[in-house]
Amino acid sequence: MRNEPLVETSPEQVTPTRKRIRELAERTSNGTLMRLFWLQGTRELWVEVCEPEFDVPIVIPAEPERALEAFHHPYAYVAAHSALPLAAEPLAAYQGGWPDGLGPALGR
């Protein structure tokens, strides 16, 4: 699979610029895995919730000021902030970034 840069490059640039996804925190509660991610160089953060009974993780966009709230209480955060959870393929499938237009900003 060919990885495309997430940021447009100009002819003057020698190498393309790629924004990287960084995992900031991880925790498990009653078999449910929660991970907090950040798209480096932006204000985009999201929580990925992996429930043992579902095959697809739930992605919850988070406001930077409330990222820890979303991480510690993802379902309460969704209810309180009208953040729509998204079904997504595991982040490892993207190997370096979200495909154009499919990032965690969808649902805001």
PDB file of C-alpha atoms in Angstrom:
ATOM      1  CA  MET A   1       0.000   0.000   0.000  1.00  0.00           C
ATOM      2  CA  ARG A   2       1.430   3.362  -1.011  1.00  0.00           C
ATOM      3  CA  ASN A   3       1.515   6.005   1.730  1.00  0.00           C
ATOM      4  CA  GLU A   4       0.486   9.444   0.514  1.00  0.00           C
ATOM      5  CA  PRO A   5       1.544  12.560   2.423  1.00  0.00           C
ATOM      6  CA  LEU A   6      -1.221  14.278   4.349  1.00  0.00           C
ATOM      7  CA  VAL A   7       0.149  17.725   3.525  1.00  0.00           C
ATOM      8  CA  GLU A   8       0.436  19.058  -0.004  1.00  0.00           C
ATOM      9  CA  THR A   9       3.998  19.634  -1.177  1.00  0.00           C
ATOM     10  CA  SER A  10       5.140  22.430  -3.429  1.00  0.00           C
ATOM     11  CA  PRO A  11       7.641  21.980  -6.257  1.00  0.00           C
ATOM     12  CA  GLU A  12      10.227  23.893  -4.191  1.00  0.00           C
ATOM     13  CA  GLN A  13      10.133  21.309  -1.399  1.00  0.00           C
ATOM     14  CA  VAL A  14      12.665  18.527  -1.631  1.00  0.00           C
ATOM     15  CA  THR A  15      10.859  16.103   0.704  1.00  0.00           C
ATOM     16  CA  PRO A  16       7.152  15.804   1.457  1.00  0.00           C
ATOM     17  CA  THR A  17       5.859  16.798   4.874  1.00  0.00           C
ATOM     18  CA  ARG A  18       3.997  14.093   6.754  1.00  0.00           C
ATOM     19  CA  LYS A  19       2.031  14.659   9.914  1.00  0.00           C
ATOM     20  CA  ARG A  20       2.479  11.826  12.384  1.00  0.00           C
ATOM     21  CA  ILE A  21      -0.061  10.249  14.689  1.00  0.00           C
ATOM     22  CA  ARG A  22       1.194   9.982  18.269  1.00  0.00           C
ATOM     23  CA  GLU A  23      -0.317   7.895  21.045  1.00  0.00           C
ATOM     24  CA  LEU A  24      -0.413  10.014  24.208  1.00  0.00           C
ATOM     25  CA  ALA A  25      -2.045   7.631  26.681  1.00  0.00           C
ATOM     26  CA  GLU A  26      -3.486   4.130  27.012  1.00  0.00           C
ATOM     27  CA  ARG A  27      -5.593   2.444  29.660  1.00  0.00           C
ATOM     28  CA  THR A  28      -7.769  -0.651  30.091  1.00  0.00           C
ATOM     29  CA  SER A  29     -10.962  -0.924  32.115  1.00  0.00           C
ATOM     30  CA  ASN A  30     -13.002  -4.149  32.348  1.00  0.00           C
ATOM     31  CA  GLY A  31     -11.482  -5.426  29.109  1.00  0.00           C
ATOM     32  CA  THR A  32     -12.106  -2.176  27.194  1.00  0.00           C
ATOM     33  CA  LEU A  33      -8.990  -0.522  25.777  1.00  0.00           C
ATOM     34  CA  MET A  34      -8.928   3.285  25.512  1.00  0.00           C
ATOM     35  CA  ARG A  35      -6.157   5.163  23.723  1.00  0.00           C
ATOM     36  CA  LEU A  36      -5.662   8.910  23.285  1.00  0.00           C
ATOM     37  CA  PHE A  37      -4.137  10.021  19.975  1.00  0.00           C
ATOM     38  CA  TRP A  38      -2.877  13.339  18.597  1.00  0.00           C
ATOM     39  CA  LEU A  39      -2.168  14.340  14.998  1.00  0.00           C
ATOM     40  CA  GLN A  40       1.205  15.998  15.563  1.00  0.00           C
ATOM     41  CA  GLY A  41       1.417  19.641  14.552  1.00  0.00           C
ATOM     42  CA  THR A  42      -2.346  20.138  14.790  1.00  0.00           C
ATOM     43  CA  ARG A  43      -5.021  20.525  17.466  1.00  0.00           C
ATOM     44  CA  GLU A  44      -6.691  17.249  16.446  1.00  0.00           C
ATOM     45  CA  LEU A  45      -7.037  14.701  19.231  1.00  0.00           C
ATOM     46  CA  TRP A  46      -9.259  11.669  19.515  1.00  0.00           C
ATOM     47  CA  VAL A  47      -9.922   8.692  21.720  1.00  0.00           C
ATOM     48  CA  GLU A  48     -10.052   5.207  20.256  1.00  0.00           C
ATOM     49  CA  VAL A  49     -12.225   2.802  22.279  1.00  0.00           C
ATOM     50  CA  CYS A  50     -11.814  -0.922  21.618  1.00  0.00           C
ATOM     51  CA  GLU A  51     -14.642  -2.917  23.167  1.00  0.00           C
ATOM     52  CA  PRO A  52     -13.953  -6.683  23.379  1.00  0.00           C
ATOM     53  CA  GLU A  53     -17.333  -7.558  21.838  1.00  0.00           C
ATOM     54  CA  PHE A  54     -16.926  -5.322  18.759  1.00  0.00           C
ATOM     55  CA  ASP A  55     -14.586  -5.918  15.827  1.00  0.00           C
ATOM     56  CA  VAL A  56     -14.227  -2.217  14.997  1.00  0.00           C
ATOM     57  CA  PRO A  57     -12.847   0.443  17.347  1.00  0.00           C
ATOM     58  CA  ILE A  58     -14.929   3.520  18.133  1.00  0.00           C
ATOM     59  CA  VAL A  59     -13.193   6.845  17.445  1.00  0.00           C
ATOM     60  CA  ILE A  60     -14.308   9.866  19.463  1.00  0.00           C
ATOM     61  CA  PRO A  61     -13.030  13.301  18.367  1.00  0.00           C
ATOM     62  CA  ALA A  62     -11.914  15.349  21.384  1.00  0.00           C
ATOM     63  CA  GLU A  63     -11.421  19.052  21.938  1.00  0.00           C
ATOM     64  CA  PRO A  64      -7.819  19.724  23.019  1.00  0.00           C
ATOM     65  CA  GLU A  65      -8.997  21.408  26.219  1.00  0.00           C
ATOM     66  CA  ARG A  66     -11.062  18.321  27.124  1.00  0.00           C
ATOM     67  CA  ALA A  67      -8.900  15.513  25.769  1.00  0.00           C
ATOM     68  CA  LEU A  68      -8.249  13.947  29.185  1.00  0.00           C
ATOM     69  CA  GLU A  69     -11.967  14.084  30.002  1.00  0.00           C
ATOM     70  CA  ALA A  70     -12.682  12.257  26.745  1.00  0.00           C
ATOM     71  CA  PHE A  71      -9.939   9.726  27.524  1.00  0.00           C
ATOM     72  CA  HIS A  72     -11.099   8.959  31.080  1.00  0.00           C
ATOM     73  CA  HIS A  73     -14.863   9.049  30.372  1.00  0.00           C
ATOM     74  CA  PRO A  74     -15.348   8.558  26.599  1.00  0.00           C
ATOM     75  CA  TYR A  75     -19.057   7.731  26.615  1.00  0.00           C
ATOM     76  CA  ALA A  76     -19.926  10.538  29.038  1.00  0.00           C
ATOM     77  CA  TYR A  77     -17.864  12.913  26.890  1.00  0.00           C
ATOM     78  CA  VAL A  78     -19.817  11.921  23.770  1.00  0.00           C
ATOM     79  CA  ALA A  79     -23.134  12.484  25.546  1.00  0.00           C
ATOM     80  CA  ALA A  80     -22.113  15.832  27.062  1.00  0.00           C
ATOM     81  CA  HIS A  81     -20.409  17.308  23.999  1.00  0.00           C
ATOM     82  CA  SER A  82     -22.453  15.883  21.148  1.00  0.00           C
ATOM     83  CA  ALA A  83     -19.294  14.374  19.678  1.00  0.00           C
ATOM     84  CA  LEU A  84     -20.355  11.644  17.293  1.00  0.00           C
ATOM     85  CA  PRO A  85     -18.275   8.486  17.647  1.00  0.00           C
ATOM     86  CA  LEU A  86     -16.949   7.073  14.393  1.00  0.00           C
ATOM     87  CA  ALA A  87     -16.289   3.494  13.409  1.00  0.00           C
ATOM     88  CA  ALA A  88     -12.783   3.220  12.000  1.00  0.00           C
ATOM     89  CA  GLU A  89     -10.208   0.695  10.966  1.00  0.00           C
ATOM     90  CA  PRO A  90      -7.372   0.276  13.450  1.00  0.00           C
ATOM     91  CA  LEU A  91      -4.822   3.079  13.188  1.00  0.00           C
ATOM     92  CA  ALA A  92      -2.066   0.622  12.332  1.00  0.00           C
ATOM     93  CA  ALA A  93      -3.775   0.104   8.977  1.00  0.00           C
ATOM     94  CA  TYR A  94      -2.897   3.677   8.008  1.00  0.00           C
ATOM     95  CA  GLN A  95       0.853   3.356   8.617  1.00  0.00           C
ATOM     96  CA  GLY A  96       1.657   7.016   8.917  1.00  0.00           C
ATOM     97  CA  GLY A  97      -1.628   8.863   8.769  1.00  0.00           C
ATOM     98  CA  TRP A  98      -5.290   9.044   7.993  1.00  0.00           C
ATOM     99  CA  PRO A  99      -6.381   8.981   4.353  1.00  0.00           C
ATOM    100  CA  ASP A 100      -7.437  12.411   3.056  1.00  0.00           C
ATOM    101  CA  GLY A 101     -10.857  13.344   4.348  1.00  0.00           C
ATOM    102  CA  LEU A 102     -11.109  10.417   6.789  1.00  0.00           C
ATOM    103  CA  GLY A 103      -9.345  11.893   9.806  1.00  0.00           C
ATOM    104  CA  PRO A 104     -10.719  12.281  13.306  1.00  0.00           C
ATOM    105  CA  ALA A 105     -12.174  15.701  12.451  1.00  0.00           C
ATOM    106  CA  LEU A 106     -15.222  13.989  10.858  1.00  0.00           C
ATOM    107  CA  GLY A 107     -17.969  14.149  13.439  1.00  0.00           C
ATOM    108  CA  ARG A 108     -17.113  17.606  14.705  1.00  0.00           C
TER     109      ARG A 108
END
